[in-house]
Amino acid sequence: MANVLLSEAEKTYILHGIQNDYRNDGRTKRDYRPMELETDVVVHAMGSARLRLANTDILVAVKADIDVPTSDCPKEGKIEFFVDCSANATPDFEGRGGEELATEIANTLSKAYLSQQVFDLSSLCILAKHQCWKLYVDILILECGGNLFDAVSLAVKAALYNTKLPRVSSAELDGGSMDIILSDDPYDCERLDVAFAPLLVTVCKIGDHCVVDPSAEEEECSAISVVIGVSFRDDKGSITSIRTSGEGSFHADTLNRSLDLGLSAGMSLNKALIQALNTDEEQNSKPLGEKDIFGFLK
């Protein structure tokens, strides 16, 4: 995460504002900053999305290869996360400064997606024990303005929602070797079910209070934060993973309040994301003559 140099007076100003439920950008403790989301931004990827959360800018592309299922999970596909922190995102990422954070984000995502209850890997199986889809989720952090974990998870879920895999018209064993025929029709594809895919929600403790969506300045004022993986089913949220960072500590009551806050924020965030994705897809699925055209070519 980006380190921001703040004076003691600036830290005190931020702390006192949060005590009065008024942050330095006008938000309350439960509010997120404005977001912009765009899908289908990488031409050669199976699915892609770009998300901007204030000054945090994330690009995600999903690619897929045919692989062999593991012996432990012969009827499941695979998913792997790779994170690259651009050196231009923040001076902290110059050289090898972003490698540790990139590994941390990738591991947190892998843990959040581990359960079959949140992301069904069996839908990626082509022929049990022989062939499956393996998804490579490539994440590029273009700019760092705080709250990377939440922004990355939103962009990942949007990219997976946008992912289209070629339909397998036949898959059979022929003389001991696999014979797979993939549809070459770009409209004959299969979509991933991301309804229960988790989001990561960061709850930051500043003083005696907790806030969601911390800015880079607020992160600098925090002694400890918790990143909560939240999945959604039947209008209810469940926690899939918990990760803490920082040198401070949570009192048991404060931690419980943080989890409740993260769960509530995650539910609202997921509802807004799905609504935005559905709206974006409806607009992009219109025939060419009915699409809204903007700019000087109109």
Short mmCIF file of C-alpha atoms in Angstrom, two decimals:
data_model
loop_
_atom_site.label_atom_id
_atom_site.label_comp_id
_atom_site.label_asym_id
_atom_site.label_seq_id
_atom_site.Cartn_x
_atom_site.Cartn_y
_atom_site.Cartn_z
CA MET A 1 0.00 0.00 0.00
CA ALA A 2 1.20 3.50 -0.74
CA ASN A 3 2.86 5.37 2.10
CA VAL A 4 1.73 8.99 2.36
CA LEU A 5 3.79 11.44 4.38
CA LEU A 6 1.47 13.25 6.79
CA SER A 7 2.28 15.71 9.52
CA GLU A 8 1.01 15.12 13.05
CA ALA A 9 -1.44 18.00 12.56
CA GLU A 10 -2.89 16.32 9.44
CA LYS A 11 -3.23 12.99 11.25
CA THR A 12 -4.98 14.72 14.16
CA TYR A 13 -7.36 16.45 11.73
CA ILE A 14 -8.28 13.12 10.10
CA LEU A 15 -8.69 11.41 13.49
CA HIS A 16 -10.95 14.13 14.92
CA GLY A 17 -13.06 14.15 11.77
CA ILE A 18 -13.68 10.40 11.98
CA GLN A 19 -14.61 10.72 15.65
CA ASN A 20 -17.39 13.07 14.51
CA ASP A 21 -18.34 10.73 11.61
CA TYR A 22 -17.13 13.25 9.06
CA ARG A 23 -14.12 12.34 6.93
CA ASN A 24 -11.90 14.84 5.17
CA ASP A 25 -13.60 14.13 1.80
CA GLY A 26 -17.12 14.52 3.22
CA ARG A 27 -17.97 10.83 3.65
CA THR A 28 -19.31 9.06 6.71
CA LYS A 29 -17.61 5.98 8.14
CA ARG A 30 -19.83 3.68 6.01
CA ASP A 31 -19.47 5.43 2.64
CA TYR A 32 -17.41 4.42 -0.39
CA ARG A 33 -15.84 6.88 -2.81
CA PRO A 34 -17.26 7.18 -6.36
CA MET A 35 -16.35 4.35 -8.75
CA GLU A 36 -16.15 3.95 -12.51
CA LEU A 37 -16.41 0.52 -14.15
CA GLU A 38 -15.88 -0.60 -17.73
CA THR A 39 -15.90 -4.14 -19.13
CA ASP A 40 -14.58 -5.68 -22.38
CA VAL A 41 -11.52 -3.43 -22.39
CA VAL A 42 -8.89 -6.04 -23.38
CA VAL A 43 -9.58 -7.36 -26.88
CA HIS A 44 -7.68 -10.67 -26.72
CA ALA A 45 -8.87 -11.70 -23.24
CA MET A 46 -11.80 -14.01 -22.47
CA GLY A 47 -13.11 -11.31 -20.14
CA SER A 48 -11.83 -8.04 -18.76
CA ALA A 49 -12.72 -5.06 -16.63
CA ARG A 50 -11.23 -1.77 -15.54
CA LEU A 51 -12.30 -0.21 -12.26
CA ARG A 52 -11.40 3.19 -10.88
CA LEU A 53 -12.10 3.88 -7.20
CA ALA A 54 -11.19 7.54 -6.67
CA ASN A 55 -7.44 7.52 -7.43
CA THR A 56 -7.09 3.73 -7.39
CA ASP A 57 -7.08 2.27 -10.91
CA ILE A 58 -7.24 -1.49 -11.57
CA LEU A 59 -7.20 -3.46 -14.84
CA VAL A 60 -8.11 -7.17 -14.88
CA ALA A 61 -7.94 -9.60 -17.80
CA VAL A 62 -9.05 -13.25 -17.73
CA LYS A 63 -7.48 -15.82 -20.03
CA ALA A 64 -8.15 -19.56 -20.22
CA ASP A 65 -6.24 -22.66 -21.27
CA ILE A 66 -7.21 -26.32 -21.36
CA ASP A 67 -5.48 -28.24 -18.58
CA VAL A 68 -5.68 -31.55 -16.73
CA PRO A 69 -7.64 -31.66 -13.44
CA THR A 70 -5.71 -32.46 -10.29
CA SER A 71 -6.02 -35.95 -8.82
CA ASP A 72 -7.56 -34.46 -5.66
CA CYS A 73 -10.30 -32.66 -7.63
CA PRO A 74 -10.83 -34.68 -10.84
CA LYS A 75 -14.16 -32.99 -11.63
CA GLU A 76 -13.06 -29.39 -11.13
CA GLY A 77 -11.29 -26.74 -13.14
CA LYS A 78 -8.67 -24.33 -11.86
CA ILE A 79 -8.29 -20.62 -11.20
CA GLU A 80 -5.11 -18.69 -10.47
CA PHE A 81 -4.58 -15.04 -9.60
CA PHE A 82 -1.55 -12.99 -10.67
CA VAL A 83 -1.00 -9.41 -9.50
CA ASP A 84 1.40 -6.90 -11.03
CA CYS A 85 2.01 -3.56 -9.33
CA SER A 86 2.95 -0.99 -11.95
CA ALA A 87 5.99 1.09 -10.98
CA ASN A 88 3.98 4.15 -12.05
CA ALA A 89 1.20 3.42 -9.54
CA THR A 90 3.16 4.83 -6.60
CA PRO A 91 6.84 5.49 -5.83
CA ASP A 92 6.67 2.61 -3.32
CA PHE A 93 6.38 0.14 -6.22
CA GLU A 94 9.63 1.17 -7.91
CA GLY A 95 12.18 -1.63 -8.19
CA ARG A 96 10.75 -4.65 -6.38
CA GLY A 97 8.71 -2.64 -3.91
CA GLY A 98 5.36 -3.99 -5.05
CA GLU A 99 6.18 -7.69 -5.17
CA GLU A 100 5.32 -8.43 -1.55
CA LEU A 101 2.00 -6.60 -1.79
CA ALA A 102 1.20 -8.32 -5.10
CA THR A 103 1.75 -11.74 -3.52
CA GLU A 104 -0.36 -10.74 -0.52
CA ILE A 105 -3.30 -9.64 -2.70
CA ALA A 106 -3.10 -12.79 -4.87
CA ASN A 107 -3.03 -15.05 -1.80
CA THR A 108 -5.96 -13.22 -0.21
CA LEU A 109 -8.03 -13.62 -3.38
CA SER A 110 -7.13 -17.31 -3.66
CA LYS A 111 -8.23 -17.90 -0.08
CA ALA A 112 -11.49 -16.00 -0.56
CA TYR A 113 -12.32 -18.03 -3.72
CA LEU A 114 -11.26 -21.36 -2.21
CA SER A 115 -14.72 -22.60 -1.19
CA GLN A 116 -16.98 -24.32 -3.73
CA GLN A 117 -19.84 -22.42 -2.12
CA VAL A 118 -18.58 -19.11 -3.55
CA PHE A 119 -17.17 -20.13 -6.94
CA ASP A 120 -18.11 -23.44 -8.54
CA LEU A 121 -14.98 -24.85 -10.20
CA SER A 122 -16.91 -27.93 -11.37
CA SER A 123 -18.44 -25.76 -14.11
CA LEU A 124 -14.93 -25.53 -15.59
CA CYS A 125 -14.60 -29.29 -15.97
CA ILE A 126 -14.75 -30.53 -19.58
CA LEU A 127 -14.23 -34.27 -19.04
CA ALA A 128 -13.64 -35.61 -15.55
CA LYS A 129 -10.05 -36.67 -14.82
CA HIS A 130 -8.93 -35.67 -18.30
CA GLN A 131 -9.59 -32.05 -19.33
CA CYS A 132 -10.70 -28.83 -17.69
CA TRP A 133 -10.49 -25.08 -18.12
CA LYS A 134 -7.82 -23.24 -16.18
CA LEU A 135 -8.50 -19.54 -15.67
CA TYR A 136 -5.65 -17.08 -15.37
CA VAL A 137 -6.81 -13.86 -13.71
CA ASP A 138 -4.19 -11.19 -14.42
CA ILE A 139 -4.48 -8.05 -12.28
CA LEU A 140 -2.57 -4.86 -13.03
CA ILE A 141 -2.52 -2.05 -10.46
CA LEU A 142 -2.21 1.09 -12.58
CA GLU A 143 -2.58 3.65 -9.80
CA CYS A 144 -2.68 3.37 -6.03
CA GLY A 145 -4.93 5.72 -4.09
CA GLY A 146 -5.79 3.51 -1.12
CA ASN A 147 -8.03 0.49 -0.51
CA LEU A 148 -6.40 -1.81 -3.07
CA PHE A 149 -7.96 -5.05 -1.82
CA ASP A 150 -11.56 -3.86 -2.28
CA ALA A 151 -10.89 -2.32 -5.69
CA VAL A 152 -9.08 -5.43 -6.94
CA SER A 153 -11.87 -7.77 -5.81
CA LEU A 154 -14.52 -5.61 -7.50
CA ALA A 155 -12.56 -5.57 -10.77
CA VAL A 156 -11.95 -9.34 -10.58
CA LYS A 157 -15.64 -10.14 -10.08
CA ALA A 158 -16.55 -7.80 -12.96
CA ALA A 159 -13.98 -9.45 -15.26
CA LEU A 160 -15.20 -12.96 -14.36
CA TYR A 161 -18.79 -11.82 -14.99
CA ASN A 162 -17.64 -10.61 -18.42
CA THR A 163 -15.75 -13.85 -19.23
CA LYS A 164 -17.00 -15.96 -22.14
CA LEU A 165 -15.56 -19.44 -22.71
CA PRO A 166 -15.93 -21.22 -26.09
CA ARG A 167 -18.57 -23.91 -25.91
CA VAL A 168 -17.22 -27.46 -26.08
CA SER A 169 -19.28 -29.25 -28.72
CA SER A 170 -17.69 -32.65 -28.07
CA ALA A 171 -15.08 -34.15 -25.79
CA GLU A 172 -14.18 -37.81 -26.01
CA LEU A 173 -11.32 -40.23 -25.63
CA ASP A 174 -9.94 -41.45 -28.96
CA GLY A 175 -7.29 -44.12 -28.73
CA GLY A 176 -6.18 -42.92 -25.31
CA SER A 177 -5.93 -39.26 -26.34
CA MET A 178 -8.46 -36.51 -25.79
CA ASP A 179 -10.36 -35.16 -28.78
CA ILE A 180 -11.96 -31.80 -28.01
CA ILE A 181 -13.89 -29.62 -30.44
CA LEU A 182 -14.41 -25.99 -29.46
CA SER A 183 -16.98 -23.76 -31.12
CA ASP A 184 -15.40 -21.08 -33.30
CA ASP A 185 -18.57 -18.96 -33.16
CA PRO A 186 -17.83 -16.01 -30.83
CA TYR A 187 -21.50 -15.92 -29.81
CA ASP A 188 -21.60 -19.64 -28.98
CA CYS A 189 -20.05 -19.43 -25.55
CA GLU A 190 -20.59 -20.24 -21.90
CA ARG A 191 -20.67 -17.73 -19.07
CA LEU A 192 -19.36 -18.10 -15.54
CA ASP A 193 -21.72 -18.00 -12.58
CA VAL A 194 -20.34 -15.30 -10.29
CA ALA A 195 -23.51 -14.71 -8.26
CA PHE A 196 -21.81 -15.93 -5.08
CA ALA A 197 -18.27 -14.81 -5.92
CA PRO A 198 -16.80 -12.95 -2.95
CA LEU A 199 -15.77 -9.34 -2.56
CA LEU A 200 -13.04 -8.13 -0.24
CA VAL A 201 -14.03 -5.37 2.19
CA THR A 202 -11.35 -3.49 4.13
CA VAL A 203 -12.33 -2.10 7.52
CA CYS A 204 -9.73 0.28 8.88
CA LYS A 205 -9.42 1.14 12.59
CA ILE A 206 -8.51 4.78 13.14
CA GLY A 207 -8.46 5.77 16.78
CA ASP A 208 -11.43 4.04 18.39
CA HIS A 209 -13.52 4.05 15.20
CA CYS A 210 -13.69 1.88 12.08
CA VAL A 211 -14.23 3.03 8.51
CA VAL A 212 -14.66 1.34 5.13
CA ASP A 213 -12.88 2.30 1.91
CA PRO A 214 -9.90 4.02 3.55
CA SER A 215 -8.04 6.57 1.45
CA ALA A 216 -4.25 6.47 1.29
CA GLU A 217 -4.15 9.23 3.92
CA GLU A 218 -6.49 7.33 6.23
CA GLU A 219 -4.44 4.15 5.84
CA GLU A 220 -1.45 6.11 7.08
CA CYS A 221 -3.39 7.01 10.24
CA SER A 222 -4.46 3.43 10.96
CA ALA A 223 -2.70 1.06 13.35
CA ILE A 224 -4.59 -2.02 12.15
CA SER A 225 -7.13 -3.05 9.51
CA VAL A 226 -9.05 -6.19 8.65
CA VAL A 227 -9.83 -7.44 5.13
CA ILE A 228 -13.01 -9.52 5.04
CA GLY A 229 -14.00 -11.85 2.22
CA VAL A 230 -17.80 -11.61 1.85
CA SER A 231 -19.96 -13.95 -0.24
CA PHE A 232 -23.65 -13.49 -0.99
CA ARG A 233 -26.52 -15.97 -1.14
CA ASP A 234 -30.29 -15.44 -0.79
CA ASP A 235 -29.80 -11.77 0.13
CA LYS A 236 -27.56 -12.79 3.01
CA GLY A 237 -23.83 -12.33 3.37
CA SER A 238 -21.33 -14.77 4.81
CA ILE A 239 -17.67 -14.30 5.66
CA THR A 240 -15.32 -16.51 3.63
CA SER A 241 -11.97 -15.19 4.87
CA ILE A 242 -10.46 -12.77 7.38
CA ARG A 243 -7.03 -11.15 7.16
CA THR A 244 -5.59 -8.52 9.49
CA SER A 245 -2.63 -6.24 8.87
CA GLY A 246 -0.85 -3.63 10.95
CA GLU A 247 0.91 -3.49 14.29
CA GLY A 248 -2.15 -2.58 16.37
CA SER A 249 -4.84 -4.81 17.85
CA PHE A 250 -8.61 -5.15 17.95
CA HIS A 251 -10.63 -5.41 21.13
CA ALA A 252 -13.09 -8.30 20.79
CA ASP A 253 -16.10 -5.95 20.66
CA THR A 254 -14.39 -3.68 18.13
CA LEU A 255 -13.53 -6.65 15.94
CA ASN A 256 -17.13 -7.85 16.00
CA ARG A 257 -18.34 -4.38 15.04
CA SER A 258 -15.76 -4.31 12.23
CA LEU A 259 -17.01 -7.64 10.88
CA ASP A 260 -20.61 -6.44 11.00
CA LEU A 261 -19.63 -3.22 9.23
CA GLY A 262 -17.69 -5.14 6.58
CA LEU A 263 -20.57 -7.57 6.02
CA SER A 264 -23.09 -4.74 5.64
CA ALA A 265 -20.80 -2.76 3.32
CA GLY A 266 -20.10 -5.86 1.22
CA MET A 267 -23.80 -6.52 0.71
CA SER A 268 -24.44 -2.97 -0.49
CA LEU A 269 -21.33 -3.02 -2.66
CA ASN A 270 -22.27 -6.31 -4.33
CA LYS A 271 -25.81 -5.12 -5.08
CA ALA A 272 -24.49 -1.96 -6.72
CA LEU A 273 -21.86 -3.90 -8.70
CA ILE A 274 -24.30 -6.46 -10.11
CA GLN A 275 -26.72 -3.70 -11.06
CA ALA A 276 -23.94 -1.80 -12.84
CA LEU A 277 -22.77 -4.93 -14.67
CA ASN A 278 -26.29 -5.79 -15.83
CA THR A 279 -26.82 -2.23 -17.07
CA ASP A 280 -23.45 -2.22 -18.85
CA GLU A 281 -24.22 -5.53 -20.57
CA GLU A 282 -27.68 -4.40 -21.70
CA GLN A 283 -26.18 -1.32 -23.31
CA ASN A 284 -23.38 -3.26 -25.01
CA SER A 285 -25.73 -5.99 -26.30
CA LYS A 286 -27.84 -3.61 -28.37
CA PRO A 287 -27.61 -3.98 -32.16
CA LEU A 288 -25.16 -1.59 -33.76
CA GLY A 289 -27.87 0.72 -35.10
CA GLU A 290 -29.49 1.06 -31.67
CA LYS A 291 -26.36 1.73 -29.62
CA ASP A 292 -25.83 5.15 -28.13
CA ILE A 293 -22.90 6.79 -29.90
CA PHE A 294 -20.91 9.53 -28.21
CA GLY A 295 -18.22 11.84 -29.49
CA PHE A 296 -17.39 13.63 -32.69
CA LEU A 297 -18.45 10.71 -34.96
CA LYS A 298 -22.08 10.95 -33.92
#
